[in-house]
mmCIF file of C-alpha atoms and ligand atoms in Angstrom:
data_model
loop_
_atom_site.group_PDB
_atom_site.id
_atom_site.type_symbol
_atom_site.label_atom_id
_atom_site.label_comp_id
_atom_site.label_asym_id
_atom_site.label_seq_id
_atom_site.Cartn_x
_atom_site.Cartn_y
_atom_site.Cartn_z
ATOM 1 C CA UNK K 1185 125.432 84.851 95.500
ATOM 2 C CA UNK K 1186 122.930 86.396 93.138
ATOM 3 C CA UNK K 1187 119.942 86.985 95.416
ATOM 4 C CA UNK K 1188 120.313 89.920 97.803
ATOM 5 C CA UNK K 1189 117.818 91.302 100.300
ATOM 6 C CA UNK K 1190 118.580 94.822 101.495
ATOM 7 C CA UNK K 1191 117.224 96.131 104.757
ATOM 8 C CA UNK K 1192 117.644 95.441 108.453
ATOM 9 C CA UNK K 1193 115.219 92.785 109.653
ATOM 10 C CA UNK K 1194 113.657 95.214 112.144
ATOM 11 C CA UNK K 1195 111.836 96.917 109.291
ATOM 12 C CA UNK K 1196 109.498 96.050 106.445
ATOM 13 C CA UNK K 1197 112.420 93.994 105.078
ATOM 14 C CA UNK K 1198 111.109 91.328 107.448
ATOM 15 C CA UNK K 1199 108.482 90.559 104.776
ATOM 16 C CA UNK K 1200 110.792 89.323 101.996
ATOM 17 C CA UNK K 1201 113.093 87.849 104.652
ATOM 18 C CA UNK K 1202 110.188 85.799 106.002
ATOM 19 C CA UNK K 1203 109.486 84.442 102.507
ATOM 20 C CA UNK K 1204 113.178 83.632 101.994
ATOM 21 C CA UNK K 1205 113.312 81.718 105.280
ATOM 22 C CA UNK K 1206 110.074 79.846 104.601
ATOM 23 C CA UNK K 1207 111.502 78.687 101.277
ATOM 24 C CA UNK K 1208 114.993 78.030 102.628
ATOM 25 C CA UNK K 1209 116.504 80.276 99.963
ATOM 26 C CA UNK K 1210 120.218 80.949 99.738
ATOM 27 C CA UNK K 1211 120.453 84.710 99.859
ATOM 28 C CA UNK K 1212 122.778 87.449 100.958
ATOM 29 C CA UNK K 1213 121.343 89.714 103.600
ATOM 30 C CA UNK K 1214 122.561 93.296 103.342
ATOM 31 C CA UNK K 1215 121.401 94.775 106.678
ATOM 32 C CA UNK K 1216 120.954 98.258 105.283
ATOM 33 C CA UNK K 1217 119.752 100.625 108.016
ATOM 34 C CA UNK K 1218 117.173 103.273 107.237
ATOM 35 C CA UNK K 1219 117.733 105.901 109.866
ATOM 36 C CA UNK K 1220 119.824 109.041 109.638
ATOM 37 C CA UNK K 1221 119.605 109.289 105.853
ATOM 38 C CA UNK K 1222 121.254 105.926 105.269
ATOM 39 C CA UNK K 1223 118.903 105.172 102.394
ATOM 40 C CA UNK K 1224 119.514 108.520 100.681
ATOM 41 C CA UNK K 1225 123.037 107.878 99.431
ATOM 42 C CA UNK K 1226 123.559 107.853 95.655
ATOM 43 C CA UNK K 1227 124.458 104.152 95.857
ATOM 44 C CA UNK K 1228 121.252 103.241 97.629
ATOM 45 C CA UNK K 1229 119.062 105.529 95.525
ATOM 46 C CA UNK K 1230 120.353 103.667 92.473
ATOM 47 C CA UNK K 1231 118.673 100.575 93.966
ATOM 48 C CA UNK K 1232 115.496 102.295 95.113
ATOM 49 C CA UNK K 1233 114.964 105.901 94.047
ATOM 50 C CA UNK K 1234 112.324 106.228 96.801
ATOM 51 C CA UNK K 1235 115.065 105.863 99.392
ATOM 52 C CA UNK K 1236 113.361 103.074 101.350
ATOM 53 C CA UNK K 1237 114.138 99.544 102.389
ATOM 54 C CA UNK K 1238 113.548 96.769 101.531
ATOM 55 C CA UNK K 1239 115.003 96.092 98.117
ATOM 56 C CA UNK K 1240 115.441 92.679 96.512
ATOM 57 C CA UNK K 1241 118.145 92.277 93.895
ATOM 58 C CA UNK K 1242 117.638 89.025 92.021
ATOM 59 C CA UNK K 1243 120.666 88.904 89.776
ATOM 60 C CA UNK K 1244 119.990 92.432 88.551
ATOM 61 C CA UNK K 1245 116.192 92.294 88.720
ATOM 62 C CA UNK K 1246 115.407 94.990 91.278
ATOM 63 C CA UNK K 1247 112.233 94.879 93.332
ATOM 64 C CA UNK K 1248 111.161 97.449 95.915
ATOM 65 C CA UNK K 1249 107.977 97.843 97.938
ATOM 66 C CA UNK K 1250 107.970 95.222 100.653
ATOM 67 C CA UNK K 1251 104.788 93.440 99.570
ATOM 68 C CA UNK K 1252 106.010 93.347 95.977
ATOM 69 C CA UNK K 1253 109.306 91.893 97.240
ATOM 70 C CA UNK K 1254 107.457 89.161 99.169
ATOM 71 C CA UNK K 1255 105.105 88.362 96.287
ATOM 72 C CA UNK K 1256 107.993 88.365 93.817
ATOM 73 C CA UNK K 1257 110.099 85.919 95.835
ATOM 74 C CA UNK K 1258 107.146 83.603 96.418
ATOM 75 C CA UNK K 1259 106.369 83.518 92.705
ATOM 76 C CA UNK K 1260 109.961 83.230 91.589
ATOM 77 C CA UNK K 1261 111.246 80.508 93.902
ATOM 78 C CA UNK K 1262 110.056 77.129 95.043
ATOM 79 C CA UNK K 1263 111.573 75.942 98.315
ATOM 80 C CA UNK K 1264 113.358 72.602 98.358
ATOM 81 C CA UNK K 1265 110.660 70.130 99.354
ATOM 82 C CA UNK K 1266 108.459 72.982 100.501
ATOM 83 C CA UNK K 1267 104.958 73.598 99.278
ATOM 84 C CA UNK K 1268 104.616 76.652 97.089
ATOM 85 C CA UNK K 1269 103.906 79.908 98.866
ATOM 86 C CA UNK K 1270 102.553 81.244 95.582
ATOM 87 C CA UNK K 1271 99.228 80.676 93.897
ATOM 88 C CA UNK K 1272 98.691 77.381 92.103
ATOM 89 C CA UNK K 1273 95.565 78.578 90.282
ATOM 90 C CA UNK K 1274 93.804 81.805 89.377
ATOM 91 C CA UNK K 1275 91.395 81.636 92.291
ATOM 92 C CA UNK K 1276 94.297 81.496 94.749
ATOM 93 C CA UNK K 1277 96.053 84.285 92.888
ATOM 94 C CA UNK K 1278 92.981 86.455 93.285
ATOM 95 C CA UNK K 1279 92.911 85.780 97.032
ATOM 96 C CA UNK K 1280 96.636 86.419 97.440
ATOM 97 C CA UNK K 1281 96.512 89.706 95.568
ATOM 98 C CA UNK K 1282 93.388 91.065 97.126
ATOM 99 C CA UNK K 1283 94.400 90.314 100.720
ATOM 100 C CA UNK K 1284 97.972 91.543 100.264
ATOM 101 C CA UNK K 1285 96.740 94.844 98.824
ATOM 102 C CA UNK K 1286 94.058 94.975 101.522
ATOM 103 C CA UNK K 1287 96.721 94.750 104.217
ATOM 104 C CA UNK K 1288 98.671 97.724 102.881
ATOM 105 C CA UNK K 1289 95.718 99.903 101.917
ATOM 106 C CA UNK K 1290 93.177 99.155 104.659
ATOM 107 C CA UNK K 1291 95.401 98.346 107.631
ATOM 108 C CA UNK K 1292 99.036 99.386 107.409
ATOM 109 C CA UNK K 1293 98.815 103.105 108.225
ATOM 110 C CA UNK K 1294 96.713 102.619 111.342
ATOM 111 C CA UNK K 1295 98.638 99.527 112.392
ATOM 112 C CA UNK K 1296 101.889 101.509 112.198
ATOM 113 C CA UNK K 1297 100.435 104.402 114.189
ATOM 114 C CA UNK K 1298 99.332 101.919 116.851
ATOM 115 C CA UNK K 1299 102.765 100.275 116.939
ATOM 116 C CA UNK K 1300 104.663 103.558 117.174
ATOM 117 C CA UNK K 1301 102.484 105.137 119.845
ATOM 118 C CA UNK K 1302 101.925 101.998 121.899
ATOM 119 C CA UNK K 1303 105.258 100.197 121.654
ATOM 120 C CA UNK K 1304 108.030 101.448 119.444
ATOM 121 C CA UNK K 1305 108.689 105.111 120.152
ATOM 122 C CA UNK K 1306 110.390 106.267 123.343
ATOM 123 C CA UNK K 1307 107.648 106.666 125.988
ATOM 124 C CA UNK K 1308 108.074 110.430 126.190
ATOM 125 C CA UNK K 1309 107.256 110.789 122.483
ATOM 126 C CA UNK K 1310 104.221 108.487 122.472
ATOM 127 C CA UNK K 1311 100.720 109.896 122.276
ATOM 128 C CA UNK K 1312 98.548 107.141 123.733
ATOM 129 C CA UNK K 1313 95.336 108.624 122.306
ATOM 130 C CA UNK K 1314 96.711 108.210 118.769
ATOM 131 C CA UNK K 1315 97.217 104.487 119.403
ATOM 132 C CA UNK K 1316 93.654 104.167 120.715
ATOM 133 C CA UNK K 1317 92.186 106.056 117.747
ATOM 134 C CA UNK K 1318 94.189 104.016 115.222
ATOM 135 C CA UNK K 1319 93.114 100.731 116.811
ATOM 136 C CA UNK K 1320 89.511 101.915 116.702
ATOM 137 C CA UNK K 1321 89.722 102.816 113.012
ATOM 138 C CA UNK K 1322 91.016 99.315 112.291
ATOM 139 C CA UNK K 1323 88.004 97.550 113.750
ATOM 140 C CA UNK K 1324 85.904 97.303 110.564
ATOM 141 C CA UNK K 1325 88.827 95.878 108.588
ATOM 142 C CA UNK K 1326 89.667 93.387 111.324
ATOM 143 C CA UNK K 1327 86.041 92.307 111.351
ATOM 144 C CA UNK K 1328 86.231 91.573 107.621
ATOM 145 C CA UNK K 1329 89.227 89.311 108.132
ATOM 146 C CA UNK K 1330 87.607 87.638 111.131
ATOM 147 C CA UNK K 1331 84.638 86.736 108.935
ATOM 148 C CA UNK K 1332 86.897 85.487 106.160
ATOM 149 C CA UNK K 1333 88.650 83.179 108.620
ATOM 150 C CA UNK K 1334 85.436 81.739 110.087
ATOM 151 C CA UNK K 1335 85.647 78.523 108.103
ATOM 152 C CA UNK K 1336 89.288 78.470 107.056
ATOM 153 C CA UNK K 1337 92.735 78.371 108.628
ATOM 154 C CA UNK K 1338 94.631 80.359 105.996
ATOM 155 C CA UNK K 1339 94.088 83.523 104.024
ATOM 156 C CA UNK K 1340 94.206 81.923 100.569
ATOM 157 C CA UNK K 1341 93.712 78.349 99.484
ATOM 158 C CA UNK K 1342 94.060 75.446 101.879
ATOM 159 C CA UNK K 1343 97.621 76.063 102.995
ATOM 160 C CA UNK K 1344 100.002 78.728 104.274
ATOM 161 C CA UNK K 1345 100.865 81.096 101.408
ATOM 162 C CA UNK K 1346 102.553 84.422 100.841
ATOM 163 C CA UNK K 1347 99.165 86.045 101.546
ATOM 164 C CA UNK K 1348 99.453 84.896 105.156
ATOM 165 C CA UNK K 1349 102.910 86.504 105.306
ATOM 166 C CA UNK K 1350 101.763 89.793 103.774
ATOM 167 C CA UNK K 1351 98.749 90.144 106.052
ATOM 168 C CA UNK K 1352 100.340 88.782 109.236
ATOM 169 C CA UNK K 1353 103.381 91.032 108.852
ATOM 170 C CA UNK K 1354 101.088 94.060 109.077
ATOM 171 C CA UNK K 1355 98.684 92.769 111.723
ATOM 172 C CA UNK K 1356 101.569 91.643 113.946
ATOM 173 C CA UNK K 1357 101.901 95.340 114.758
ATOM 174 C CA UNK K 1358 98.469 95.290 116.409
ATOM 175 C CA UNK K 1359 98.637 91.833 117.917
ATOM 176 C CA UNK K 1360 98.498 93.325 121.408
ATOM 177 C CA UNK K 1361 95.579 95.653 120.682
ATOM 178 C CA UNK K 1362 92.779 95.449 123.234
ATOM 179 C CA UNK K 1363 90.238 94.554 120.549
ATOM 180 C CA UNK K 1364 91.989 91.336 119.502
ATOM 181 C CA UNK K 1365 89.995 89.028 121.805
ATOM 182 C CA UNK K 1366 86.866 90.156 119.899
ATOM 183 C CA UNK K 1367 88.373 88.429 116.880
ATOM 184 C CA UNK K 1368 89.282 84.925 118.030
ATOM 185 C CA UNK K 1369 89.710 83.395 114.566
ATOM 186 C CA UNK K 1370 92.019 86.254 113.522
ATOM 187 C CA UNK K 1371 93.950 86.125 116.790
ATOM 188 C CA UNK K 1372 94.467 82.352 116.506
ATOM 189 C CA UNK K 1373 95.541 82.586 112.868
ATOM 190 C CA UNK K 1374 97.988 85.418 113.682
ATOM 191 C CA UNK K 1375 99.477 83.495 116.576
ATOM 192 C CA UNK K 1376 100.040 80.445 114.348
ATOM 193 C CA UNK K 1377 101.677 82.581 111.650
ATOM 194 C CA UNK K 1378 104.015 84.255 114.131
ATOM 195 C CA UNK K 1379 104.957 80.905 115.673
ATOM 196 C CA UNK K 1380 106.333 79.562 112.391
ATOM 197 C CA UNK K 1381 110.064 78.748 112.523
ATOM 198 C CA UNK K 1382 110.848 81.053 109.585
ATOM 199 C CA UNK K 1383 109.170 83.981 111.331
ATOM 200 C CA UNK K 1384 111.018 83.213 114.572
ATOM 201 C CA UNK K 1385 114.307 83.222 112.621
ATOM 202 C CA UNK K 1386 113.497 86.635 111.153
ATOM 203 C CA UNK K 1387 112.627 88.015 114.585
ATOM 204 C CA UNK K 1388 116.004 86.758 115.831
ATOM 205 C CA UNK K 1389 117.677 88.636 112.975
ATOM 206 C CA UNK K 1390 115.657 91.719 113.911
ATOM 207 C CA UNK K 1391 116.764 91.545 117.533
ATOM 208 C CA UNK K 1392 120.381 91.492 116.367
ATOM 209 C CA UNK K 1393 119.795 94.622 114.277
ATOM 210 C CA UNK K 1394 118.029 96.576 117.029
ATOM 211 C CA UNK K 1395 120.294 98.529 119.374
ATOM 212 C CA UNK K 1396 119.439 97.598 122.978
HETATM 213 N N1 LIG G 2847 105.723 101.196 101.101
HETATM 214 C C1 LIG G 2847 107.113 100.908 101.331
HETATM 215 C C2 LIG G 2847 107.551 101.621 102.584
HETATM 216 C C3 LIG G 2847 109.030 101.388 102.821
HETATM 217 C C4 LIG G 2847 109.516 102.156 104.026
HETATM 218 O O1 LIG G 2847 108.989 103.217 104.394
HETATM 219 N N2 LIG G 2847 110.572 101.627 104.647
HETATM 220 C C5 LIG G 2847 111.142 102.295 105.784
HETATM 221 C C6 LIG G 2847 111.686 101.240 106.750
HETATM 222 S S1 LIG G 2847 110.422 100.124 107.299
HETATM 223 C C7 LIG G 2847 112.283 103.159 105.316
HETATM 224 O O2 LIG G 2847 113.068 102.779 104.483
HETATM 225 N N3 LIG G 2847 112.388 104.367 105.854
HETATM 226 C C8 LIG G 2847 113.493 105.236 105.546
HETATM 227 C C9 LIG G 2847 113.083 106.507 104.917
HETATM 228 O O3 LIG G 2847 111.922 106.639 104.503
HETATM 229 O O4 LIG G 2847 113.940 107.365 104.828
HETATM 230 C C10 LIG G 2847 107.319 99.393 101.450
HETATM 231 O O5 LIG G 2847 106.396 98.704 101.882
HETATM 232 O O6 LIG G 2847 108.396 98.908 101.098
#
């Protein structure tokens, strides 16, 4: 098999994995862990010198940075019988790029802080006030997306695209934030994204890779 996706699904590797499942791609999943220095071996650093997952290896074409991996796969592959996840014109491309970059630059840091201090870290290490502050800082950005979604069901174009994956994969981390009900269009869109079969499959993979 020539397409490989490195990274356990309970990580940002879920982004390219989500694209692969939406498109029904044949790929090899290498469930590379990231804890305990696992991404700092010479072998892994040859794939990604930053020492992070995910990495996509498309027959020797190496892609790292999770959003780049998702955007690359969506542009490179068309699913059998599936509608394209990639842009079909320049206007859609502009939407896909701007919202994907928006998710990582305007939302990801605070969304991750919220996730870690509200949900993911062991309770004794959580600082609840950090989760509250991060959620508060996110409000203006969430308001921008709420307005964008007022008269549309998807982030870009008239259908589900890779932009929905890039943005939903970040905002999933704050799905349970108290402020969400203030943003009903965003909350409804996020719920629909996370209910997609491909996303459910990736979450099942993630559960298998998370020690209980
Ligand atoms: N901006 C990068 C961040 C990648 C990243 O930090 N990945 C984490 C897992 S979600 C990782 O590999 N951490 C291991 C480490 O930094 O040593 C991306 O989006 O791909």
